[in-house]
Coordinates of C-alpha atoms and ligand atoms in Angstrom, one line a residue:
M1 CA 244.1 61.8 125.7
I2 CA 241.2 64.2 125.1
V3 CA 241.7 67.6 126.7
G4 CA 239.2 70.2 127.6
I5 CA 239.7 73.8 126.4
D6 CA 238.1 77.1 127.4
L7 CA 238.7 79.3 124.4
G8 CA 237.8 82.6 126.1
T9 CA 237.4 86.2 124.9
T10 CA 240.1 87.4 127.3
N11 CA 241.9 84.3 128.5
S12 CA 242.1 80.7 127.4
L13 CA 242.8 77.5 129.4
I14 CA 243.5 73.9 128.8
A15 CA 242.7 71.1 131.3
Y16 CA 242.9 67.3 131.4
F17 CA 241.3 64.7 133.6
S18 CA 243.9 63.3 136.0
E19 CA 243.6 60.5 138.5
E20 CA 242.6 63.2 141.1
G21 CA 240.0 64.7 138.8
P22 CA 240.1 67.6 136.4
R23 CA 243.3 69.7 136.5
I24 CA 244.4 72.9 134.6
I25 CA 247.6 72.5 132.6
P26 CA 250.0 75.4 133.2
N27 CA 251.3 77.1 130.1
R28 CA 255.0 77.6 129.1
L29 CA 255.3 80.5 131.6
G30 CA 253.9 78.3 134.4
K31 CA 250.6 80.2 134.4
N32 CA 247.1 78.7 134.1
L33 CA 245.7 81.6 132.1
T34 CA 246.9 82.3 128.6
P35 CA 245.6 85.6 127.3
S36 CA 243.7 85.2 124.1
V37 CA 246.0 87.6 122.3
V38 CA 248.0 87.0 119.1
S39 CA 250.7 89.0 117.6
V40 CA 252.5 88.3 114.3
D41 CA 255.7 90.3 113.6
S42 CA 257.1 91.4 110.2
E43 CA 259.2 88.2 109.9
G44 CA 256.1 86.0 110.5
K45 CA 256.9 85.1 114.0
V46 CA 253.8 84.4 116.1
Y47 CA 253.4 85.4 119.7
V48 CA 250.6 84.1 121.8
G49 CA 249.4 85.1 125.2
E50 CA 251.3 87.4 127.5
S51 CA 254.1 88.2 125.2
A52 CA 251.6 89.1 122.5
R53 CA 249.7 91.3 125.0
E54 CA 253.0 93.0 126.0
R55 CA 253.6 93.9 122.3
M56 CA 250.3 95.9 122.3
S57 CA 251.7 99.1 123.5
L58 CA 254.9 99.0 121.4
Y59 CA 253.6 97.4 118.2
P60 CA 249.8 97.9 118.2
D61 CA 249.5 97.1 114.5
S62 CA 250.9 93.6 115.0
V63 CA 248.4 92.5 117.7
A64 CA 244.9 91.1 117.7
Q65 CA 242.6 90.5 120.7
T66 CA 238.9 89.8 121.5
F67 CA 238.7 88.0 118.1
K68 CA 236.3 85.5 119.7
R69 CA 233.6 88.2 119.3
S70 CA 234.1 88.0 115.5
M71 CA 234.1 84.2 115.2
G72 CA 232.0 83.1 112.3
T73 CA 232.2 86.5 110.6
E74 CA 234.3 87.5 107.6
R75 CA 236.2 90.0 109.6
D76 CA 239.7 90.5 108.3
Y77 CA 242.5 91.2 110.8
V78 CA 245.7 92.6 109.4
L79 CA 248.8 91.9 111.6
S80 CA 252.1 93.3 110.2
G81 CA 250.6 93.2 106.8
R82 CA 249.3 89.6 106.8
H83 CA 245.6 88.8 106.7
F84 CA 243.9 86.5 109.2
R85 CA 240.3 85.4 109.9
P86 CA 239.1 85.1 113.4
E87 CA 239.2 81.3 113.5
E88 CA 242.8 81.5 112.3
L89 CA 243.8 83.7 115.2
S90 CA 241.9 81.4 117.5
S91 CA 243.8 78.4 116.0
M92 CA 247.1 80.0 117.0
V93 CA 245.9 80.2 120.6
L94 CA 244.8 76.6 120.4
R95 CA 248.2 75.6 118.9
A96 CA 250.0 77.2 121.8
L97 CA 247.7 75.5 124.3
K98 CA 248.1 72.2 122.6
E99 CA 251.9 72.5 122.6
D100 CA 251.9 73.4 126.3
A101 CA 249.7 70.4 127.1
E102 CA 251.9 68.1 125.1
A103 CA 255.0 69.3 126.9
F104 CA 253.2 68.9 130.3
L105 CA 251.6 65.5 129.6
G106 CA 254.5 64.0 127.6
E107 CA 252.1 62.8 124.9
E108 CA 250.5 64.0 121.7
V109 CA 247.2 65.7 122.1
T110 CA 245.0 65.4 119.1
E111 CA 241.4 65.7 120.3
A112 CA 239.6 68.3 122.4
V113 CA 236.3 69.3 123.8
I114 CA 236.0 73.0 123.4
S115 CA 233.6 75.3 125.2
V116 CA 231.5 77.9 123.4
P117 CA 229.0 80.4 124.8
A118 CA 225.6 79.0 124.9
Y119 CA 224.3 81.7 122.6
F120 CA 226.9 80.9 119.8
D121 CA 225.0 80.2 116.7
D122 CA 225.8 77.6 114.1
K123 CA 228.2 79.7 112.2
R124 CA 230.2 80.6 115.3
R125 CA 230.3 77.0 116.5
K126 CA 231.5 75.8 113.1
A127 CA 234.2 78.5 113.1
T128 CA 235.3 77.3 116.5
K129 CA 235.5 73.7 115.2
R130 CA 237.5 74.9 112.2
A131 CA 239.9 76.8 114.5
G132 CA 240.5 73.4 116.3
E133 CA 241.1 71.7 113.0
L134 CA 243.5 74.4 111.9
A135 CA 245.4 73.7 115.1
G136 CA 245.5 70.0 114.5
L137 CA 242.8 69.2 117.0
K138 CA 239.8 67.1 116.3
V139 CA 236.8 68.7 118.0
E140 CA 234.3 66.0 118.4
R141 CA 232.2 67.8 120.9
M142 CA 231.5 71.4 121.9
I143 CA 230.1 72.1 125.3
S144 CA 228.3 75.3 126.2
E145 CA 230.1 77.3 128.9
P146 CA 227.4 77.3 131.5
T147 CA 226.9 73.5 131.1
A148 CA 230.7 73.1 131.6
A149 CA 230.5 75.2 134.7
A150 CA 227.7 73.0 136.2
V151 CA 229.6 69.9 135.2
A152 CA 232.8 71.2 136.9
Y153 CA 230.9 71.8 140.1
G154 CA 229.8 68.2 139.9
L155 CA 226.2 69.3 139.9
Y156 CA 225.2 66.5 137.6
D157 CA 225.9 64.1 140.5
K158 CA 223.1 65.6 142.6
T159 CA 220.3 63.3 143.3
Q160 CA 217.6 65.9 143.6
D161 CA 216.2 67.8 140.7
T162 CA 217.8 71.3 140.9
R163 CA 217.6 74.6 139.1
F164 CA 220.8 76.6 138.7
L165 CA 221.6 80.0 137.4
V166 CA 225.1 80.4 135.9
F167 CA 226.3 84.0 136.1
D168 CA 229.2 84.6 133.8
L169 CA 230.8 88.0 133.8
G170 CA 234.0 87.9 131.8
G171 CA 236.3 90.6 130.5
G172 CA 234.0 91.9 127.8
T173 CA 230.9 89.7 127.8
F174 CA 228.1 88.8 130.2
D175 CA 226.0 85.7 130.0
V176 CA 223.3 84.3 132.2
S177 CA 222.0 80.8 131.7
I178 CA 219.4 78.8 133.5
L179 CA 220.0 75.1 133.8
E180 CA 217.9 72.4 135.2
L181 CA 218.9 69.0 136.4
Y182 CA 216.1 66.6 135.9
H183 CA 216.4 62.8 136.1
N184 CA 220.0 62.6 135.1
I185 CA 219.6 65.1 132.3
L186 CA 221.3 68.5 132.6
E187 CA 219.4 70.9 130.5
V188 CA 220.0 74.5 129.6
R189 CA 216.6 76.1 129.9
A190 CA 217.3 79.6 128.8
V191 CA 220.2 81.9 127.9
A192 CA 220.4 85.7 127.8
G193 CA 223.2 88.1 127.9
D194 CA 224.9 91.3 126.9
N195 CA 227.7 91.1 124.4
Y196 CA 229.1 94.4 125.4
L197 CA 229.2 94.3 129.2
G198 CA 232.0 92.9 131.3
G199 CA 234.9 93.4 133.7
E200 CA 236.4 96.0 131.3
D201 CA 233.4 98.3 131.9
F202 CA 234.2 98.2 135.6
T203 CA 237.8 99.1 134.8
E204 CA 236.5 102.0 132.7
V205 CA 234.5 103.3 135.6
M206 CA 237.6 103.2 137.8
A207 CA 239.6 105.1 135.2
K208 CA 236.9 107.7 134.8
L209 CA 236.5 108.1 138.6
F210 CA 240.2 108.8 138.8
L211 CA 240.1 111.4 136.1
Q212 CA 237.0 113.0 137.6
K213 CA 238.7 113.3 140.9
R214 CA 241.8 114.9 139.3
G215 CA 239.7 117.2 137.0
L216 CA 241.2 115.5 133.9
Q217 CA 239.6 114.5 130.6
L218 CA 240.3 111.3 128.6
Q219 CA 239.9 113.2 125.4
G220 CA 243.2 114.7 124.4
M221 CA 245.3 111.8 125.8
N222 CA 247.2 109.8 123.3
G223 CA 246.8 106.0 122.9
K224 CA 249.7 105.1 125.1
E225 CA 248.6 107.4 127.9
Q226 CA 245.1 105.9 127.8
A227 CA 246.5 102.4 127.8
R228 CA 248.6 103.3 130.8
L229 CA 245.7 104.8 132.6
Y230 CA 243.6 101.7 132.0
R231 CA 246.3 99.4 133.2
Q232 CA 246.5 101.3 136.4
A233 CA 242.7 101.3 136.7
E234 CA 242.6 97.6 136.2
K235 CA 245.1 97.1 139.0
A236 CA 243.1 99.4 141.3
K237 CA 239.9 97.6 140.5
C238 CA 241.3 94.2 141.4
A239 CA 242.8 95.6 144.6
I240 CA 240.0 97.7 146.0
D241 CA 238.1 94.9 147.7
E242 CA 241.0 93.8 149.9
Q243 CA 241.6 97.2 151.5
G244 CA 238.2 99.0 151.3
E245 CA 240.0 101.7 149.3
V246 CA 242.8 101.9 146.8
A247 CA 245.6 104.3 145.9
M248 CA 245.8 104.7 142.2
S249 CA 248.8 106.4 140.5
F250 CA 249.2 107.5 137.0
L251 CA 252.2 109.1 135.2
Y252 CA 250.8 111.9 133.1
H253 CA 252.8 114.7 131.4
E254 CA 255.9 113.7 133.3
Q255 CA 254.1 114.0 136.6
M256 CA 253.1 111.1 138.9
L257 CA 249.4 111.7 139.9
E258 CA 248.0 109.8 142.9
E259 CA 244.5 109.5 144.2
T260 CA 242.7 107.4 146.8
I261 CA 239.4 105.9 145.8
T262 CA 237.1 104.4 148.4
A263 CA 235.0 101.3 147.9
K264 CA 231.9 103.4 148.5
E265 CA 232.8 105.9 145.8
Y266 CA 233.6 103.1 143.4
G267 CA 230.4 101.2 144.3
D268 CA 228.2 104.3 143.6
A269 CA 230.0 104.9 140.3
C270 CA 229.2 101.3 139.3
E271 CA 225.5 101.6 140.0
E272 CA 224.5 102.0 136.4
L273 CA 226.5 98.8 135.4
L274 CA 224.7 96.8 138.1
M275 CA 221.3 97.9 136.7
K276 CA 222.5 96.7 133.3
I277 CA 223.3 93.3 134.8
R278 CA 219.8 92.9 136.1
E279 CA 218.2 92.9 132.6
P280 CA 219.6 89.6 131.2
V281 CA 218.9 87.9 134.6
K282 CA 215.2 89.0 134.3
K283 CA 215.0 88.0 130.7
S284 CA 216.5 84.5 131.2
L285 CA 214.1 83.9 134.1
S286 CA 211.1 85.0 132.2
D287 CA 212.1 82.9 129.1
A288 CA 212.4 79.8 131.4
G289 CA 209.1 80.7 133.1
L290 CA 210.7 81.0 136.5
K291 CA 211.0 83.5 139.4
L292 CA 214.1 84.6 141.3
G293 CA 213.0 82.4 144.2
D294 CA 212.8 79.3 142.0
I295 CA 216.6 79.2 141.6
D296 CA 218.3 76.7 143.9
E297 CA 221.9 77.6 143.2
V298 CA 223.8 80.4 141.7
L299 CA 227.2 79.6 140.2
L300 CA 229.7 82.4 139.4
I301 CA 232.1 82.2 136.5
G302 CA 234.3 84.7 134.7
G303 CA 237.0 86.8 136.3
A304 CA 234.9 89.8 137.0
T305 CA 232.6 87.9 139.4
R306 CA 235.5 88.3 141.9
L307 CA 234.4 91.9 142.3
S308 CA 232.7 92.2 145.7
I309 CA 230.3 94.8 144.4
V310 CA 229.1 92.2 141.9
R311 CA 228.9 89.5 144.5
D312 CA 227.0 91.7 147.0
F313 CA 224.6 92.7 144.3
L314 CA 223.8 89.0 143.6
I315 CA 223.4 88.2 147.2
R316 CA 220.9 91.0 147.6
L317 CA 219.1 89.9 144.4
F318 CA 218.8 86.2 145.0
R319 CA 218.9 86.3 148.8
K320 CA 221.4 83.5 148.8
F321 CA 225.2 83.1 148.7
P322 CA 226.5 82.0 145.3
D323 CA 228.7 78.9 145.0
T324 CA 232.2 80.1 144.6
R325 CA 234.2 77.0 145.6
L326 CA 236.0 76.9 142.3
N327 CA 238.2 79.5 140.8
P328 CA 235.9 81.4 138.5
D329 CA 238.5 81.7 135.7
E330 CA 239.1 77.9 135.7
T331 CA 235.6 76.5 136.1
V332 CA 234.7 76.2 132.4
A333 CA 238.0 74.5 131.4
L334 CA 237.6 72.0 134.2
G335 CA 234.1 71.2 133.1
A336 CA 235.3 70.7 129.5
A337 CA 237.9 68.3 130.9
V338 CA 235.2 66.3 132.7
Q339 CA 233.2 66.2 129.5
A340 CA 236.3 64.9 127.7
A341 CA 236.5 62.2 130.3
M342 CA 232.9 61.3 129.8
K343 CA 233.6 61.1 126.1
E344 CA 236.5 58.7 126.8
R345 CA 234.0 56.8 129.0
R346 CA 236.3 57.0 132.0
E347 CA 235.1 55.0 134.9
E348 CA 235.6 57.9 137.4
V349 CA 232.9 60.0 135.8
R350 CA 229.3 59.0 135.5
E351 CA 227.9 59.9 132.1
V352 CA 225.1 62.3 132.0
I353 CA 223.1 63.6 129.2
L354 CA 224.0 67.2 128.5
T355 CA 221.5 69.1 126.6
D356 CA 221.6 72.6 125.4
V357 CA 219.2 75.2 124.0
C358 CA 219.1 76.6 120.6
S359 CA 219.7 80.3 121.1
F360 CA 218.0 81.4 118.0
T361 CA 214.9 80.4 115.9
L362 CA 215.2 78.2 112.9
G363 CA 212.4 78.3 110.3
T364 CA 211.6 78.6 106.7
E365 CA 210.1 81.1 104.2
V366 CA 206.4 80.8 103.4
V367 CA 203.7 82.6 101.5
V368 CA 200.8 83.5 103.7
E369 CA 197.2 83.8 102.4
Y370 CA 195.9 86.6 104.6
E371 CA 192.5 86.9 102.7
E372 CA 190.9 84.7 100.1
G373 CA 193.1 84.9 97.1
K374 CA 195.5 87.5 98.6
Y375 CA 199.0 86.4 99.4
E376 CA 201.9 87.9 101.2
Q377 CA 205.3 86.6 100.1
G378 CA 208.4 86.3 102.1
R379 CA 207.1 85.6 105.6
F380 CA 209.1 83.6 108.1
C381 CA 207.6 80.5 109.6
P382 CA 209.4 79.3 112.8
I383 CA 210.0 75.6 113.1
I384 CA 212.4 75.3 116.1
E385 CA 212.0 78.3 118.4
R386 CA 214.6 80.1 120.3
N387 CA 215.4 78.5 123.7
T388 CA 214.1 75.2 122.6
V389 CA 216.0 72.4 124.4
I390 CA 218.2 70.5 121.9
P391 CA 218.5 67.9 120.6
A392 CA 215.1 68.8 119.1
S393 CA 213.1 67.7 116.2
H394 CA 210.0 69.6 115.0
T395 CA 207.8 69.2 112.0
E396 CA 205.7 71.8 110.2
R397 CA 203.2 70.9 107.4
L398 CA 203.1 73.3 104.5
F399 CA 200.5 73.4 101.7
T400 CA 200.8 74.4 98.1
V401 CA 199.7 78.0 97.3
R402 CA 199.2 77.7 93.5
D403 CA 197.1 75.4 91.3
N404 CA 199.3 72.8 89.5
Q405 CA 202.3 73.8 91.6
D406 CA 204.9 71.2 90.8
M407 CA 207.7 72.0 93.1
V408 CA 208.4 73.6 96.5
R409 CA 211.5 75.3 97.5
V410 CA 212.3 75.1 101.2
R411 CA 214.6 78.0 102.3
V412 CA 216.2 77.3 105.6
L413 CA 216.5 80.5 107.7
Q414 CA 217.7 81.5 111.2
G415 CA 216.6 84.6 113.0
E416 CA 213.7 86.3 114.9
S417 CA 212.2 88.6 112.3
R418 CA 208.7 88.0 110.9
F419 CA 210.1 88.6 107.5
A420 CA 212.3 86.0 105.8
K421 CA 214.6 88.7 104.2
N422 CA 215.7 89.9 107.6
N423 CA 216.8 86.5 108.8
L424 CA 220.0 84.6 108.0
F425 CA 219.9 82.3 105.0
L426 CA 221.4 78.9 105.8
G427 CA 220.6 76.8 102.7
E428 CA 217.8 75.5 100.5
L429 CA 216.2 72.3 99.2
T430 CA 213.8 71.8 96.3
V431 CA 211.3 68.9 96.0
G432 CA 208.9 68.0 93.1
I433 CA 205.3 67.4 94.0
P434 CA 202.3 66.0 92.0
K435 CA 200.3 68.7 90.3
A436 CA 196.9 69.4 91.9
P437 CA 194.6 72.3 92.9
K438 CA 196.2 74.6 95.4
G439 CA 196.1 73.6 99.0
Q440 CA 195.6 69.9 98.2
E441 CA 199.3 68.8 98.1
S442 CA 201.5 69.3 101.1
I443 CA 205.0 68.7 102.5
D444 CA 206.2 68.0 106.0
V445 CA 209.3 69.9 106.8
T446 CA 211.2 68.4 109.7
Y447 CA 214.1 70.2 111.3
T448 CA 216.4 68.2 113.6
Y449 CA 219.0 70.2 115.5
D450 CA 221.5 68.4 117.7
V451 CA 223.9 69.3 120.4
N452 CA 226.8 69.6 118.0
S453 CA 224.8 72.2 116.1
L454 CA 224.1 70.2 113.0
L455 CA 220.8 71.0 111.5
E456 CA 219.2 68.3 109.4
V457 CA 216.4 69.3 107.2
E458 CA 214.0 66.6 105.9
V459 CA 211.2 67.3 103.5
T460 CA 208.5 64.6 102.8
V461 CA 205.9 64.9 100.2
T462 CA 202.8 63.8 102.1
S463 CA 201.0 62.2 99.2
T464 CA 203.9 60.2 97.6
G465 CA 206.1 59.7 100.7
V466 CA 209.1 60.9 98.7
K467 CA 211.8 62.3 101.0
Q468 CA 214.7 64.7 100.6
K469 CA 217.2 65.4 103.2
M470 CA 220.1 67.7 103.7
I471 CA 222.5 68.6 106.5
I472 CA 223.0 72.4 106.6
K473 CA 226.5 73.4 105.9
D474 CA 227.6 76.9 106.3
Q475 CA 227.9 78.0 102.7
E476 CA 230.4 80.8 102.2
N477 CA 232.2 80.0 105.4
Q478 CA 232.6 76.3 104.8
M479 CA 236.1 75.1 104.1
T480 CA 236.7 71.7 102.5
D481 CA 239.2 69.3 104.1
E482 CA 241.6 70.1 101.4
E483 CA 241.3 73.9 102.0
I484 CA 241.8 73.3 105.7
R485 CA 244.9 71.3 105.0
E486 CA 246.3 74.0 102.7
R487 CA 245.6 76.8 105.1
M488 CA 247.2 74.7 107.9
E489 CA 250.3 74.5 105.9
Q490 CA 250.3 78.2 105.2
L491 CA 249.8 78.9 108.9
A492 CA 252.5 76.5 109.9
Y493 CA 255.1 78.8 108.2
L494 CA 254.2 81.2 110.9
K495 CA 256.2 79.8 113.7
L496 CA 255.2 80.0 117.3
Q497 CA 258.0 81.2 119.4
P498 CA 260.0 78.4 120.8
R499 CA 258.9 77.7 124.4
D500 CA 262.3 78.5 125.9
Y501 CA 262.6 82.0 124.4
E502 CA 259.1 83.0 125.5
E503 CA 260.1 84.1 129.0
N504 CA 263.1 86.1 127.9
R505 CA 261.1 87.9 125.3
L506 CA 258.4 88.6 127.7
T507 CA 260.8 90.1 130.2
L508 CA 262.4 92.3 127.6
L509 CA 259.0 93.5 126.3
R510 CA 257.8 94.3 129.8
A511 CA 261.1 96.1 130.6
E512 CA 260.8 98.2 127.4
R513 CA 257.3 99.3 128.3
M514 CA 258.3 100.0 131.9
Y515 CA 261.2 102.1 130.6
E516 CA 258.7 104.3 128.7
E517 CA 256.6 104.7 131.8
T518 CA 259.3 105.7 134.3
L519 CA 261.5 108.8 134.6
G520 CA 264.8 110.0 136.1
D521 CA 266.9 107.7 138.3
R522 CA 264.4 104.8 138.1
R523 CA 264.6 104.9 134.4
K524 CA 268.4 104.9 134.5
M525 CA 268.4 101.9 136.8
L526 CA 266.1 100.1 134.5
D527 CA 268.3 100.9 131.5
H528 CA 271.2 99.4 133.4
Y529 CA 269.5 96.1 134.0
I530 CA 268.0 95.9 130.5
T531 CA 271.5 96.4 129.0
A532 CA 272.9 93.7 131.3
F533 CA 270.2 91.3 130.3
E534 CA 270.7 92.0 126.6
A535 CA 274.4 91.4 127.0
A536 CA 273.8 88.1 128.8
L537 CA 271.4 87.0 126.0
E538 CA 274.0 88.0 123.4
K539 CA 276.7 85.8 125.1
G540 CA 274.2 82.9 125.5
G541 CA 275.4 81.4 128.7
H542 CA 272.4 79.7 130.4
D543 CA 273.2 80.6 134.0
E544 CA 274.2 84.1 133.2
I545 CA 270.9 84.7 131.3
M546 CA 268.9 83.3 134.2
D547 CA 270.7 85.6 136.7
A548 CA 270.3 88.7 134.6
R549 CA 266.6 87.9 133.9
K550 CA 265.9 87.3 137.6
A551 CA 267.6 90.6 138.5
L552 CA 265.6 92.5 135.8
N553 CA 262.3 90.8 136.8
E554 CA 262.8 91.8 140.4
I555 CA 263.2 95.5 139.3
L556 CA 260.1 95.2 137.2
E557 CA 258.1 93.7 140.1
D558 CA 259.2 96.6 142.3
E559 CA 258.3 99.2 139.7
S560 CA 254.9 97.7 139.0
Q561 CA 253.8 97.8 142.7
Ligands
AMP1 P1 237.6 86.5 132.0 O1 237.2 87.0 130.7 O2 236.7 85.5 132.6 O3 239.0 86.0 132.0 O4 237.6 87.8 133.0 C1 238.4 88.8 132.9 C2 237.9 90.0 133.7 O5 238.0 89.6 135.1 C3 238.8 91.2 133.5 O6 237.9 92.3 133.3 C4 239.5 91.3 134.9 O7 239.7 92.7 135.2 C5 238.5 90.7 135.8 N1 239.1 90.3 137.1 C6 240.1 89.3 137.2 N2 240.5 89.2 138.5 C7 239.8 90.1 139.2 C8 239.7 90.6 140.6 N3 240.4 90.0 141.5 N4 238.8 91.5 140.9 C9 238.0 92.1 140.0 N5 238.0 91.8 138.7 C10 238.9 90.8 138.3

């Protein structure tokens, strides 16, 4: 069975293709969303998801989150004194999802289609693939998130050519993609976005509005107080649409502060964020050579598109209602599962050709003769330009610049700068050429970039026909199979929490946090139920544990209202 995985910045999901179509697989807690949060304690025990997130306020030095943003970088995360790379943390999330899927499906899961943002470059895609390998998953195919969304909506089944805009506002990132369905080919035409804009900014606006109304300042609050304020603001943000206003409360300096915030006040305060949203929409349209009115359908994905101020803003902008039939949190994972089914050549799904765009420019370093006999070194010559539809293959002919030049070095670079030194070096290739006066000998440099983000570079000496080829591998980041195996073994020592314990642990962590947040009689009552639950855990009787957990959970539910 090939599964589909949405490895998100805030939450991750795993889905499979059932007889009734794509379905999300619930995790060990029965939830569809697993927070992309990892915690490792001093004994090397690994927590993934909600229990890891709960540990944030009590043991912040043991928790990592939003590591998707650092995928493909050398960033070092230290959790309880142990060092991890972003892909290793991601691999722990994938391991947990894989285990949950195996328990649910009753079979081993060894292969996956994983979604990645359309703008992810080669390094980040390779890091994602490595994360899969470290989790024991073969990642044959990656699908870009907007393509997955379109696939989940079944848009590839349309008979007419259609243009879609996929609007993805997640927790901390914002992506806009324009896709075109043309003769059975689903093509990403342009991508744009803002890596530092998302639902969390809307939470921050809510928190600041509350403080402003109470005449308080964020500065001067300690970390725990700020975390508590943001948690309350997050709740208020999600609730405001239903009632047109929301009552937000916050325990500060032993005093419970309450304030009502109206939808109008909140909408006004979010105006600046809405202006920021407009920019990538405009940029993607202009890159694709389209106008607002050319878009046939708007699809919403990402949890923050549930905000009605965002939806209303889009309706005003596009003058049409976005398609929201699917749950915006689940769309990408469902699309990845459909792609997995296409890969398995399941009869239920028609195969379509999915293309993508290259979100950066690939080129090489050249010497430019700007006047007779005067040269400028180190210039960048684009070969495959940003937003080119891939798979793509482009050739550039380059001539010798010196008399009797007997070799050419082709440096492969990625980036947008006119100067080679400012772009990212991916690899190099050297070819010998016959000696001749300058400008007489030439080479053809062909770059072929495929949907799996493999760049093949081929250099042909025009006069002799001699060819040299290489597949670009990420140099410093590349791990050999042997290294991956070794690191897998090391990571395997870090045990994921057994599935059964997860819920008990989560309840206790929640209760401990809630204890810190309450006062007086409520605190005493909480203490009583925590002690009873701990005593039940100590004794180990299954029914007793279940009863005590249920009682404690009920109190926690009441307290968090
Ligand atoms: P994602 O990264 O796609 O999981 O999106 C997470 C973001 O969606 C967070 O900022 C959440 O606060 C936000 N979100 C989830 N549900 C809602 C809701 N009902 N209303 C507003 N925002 C929401």
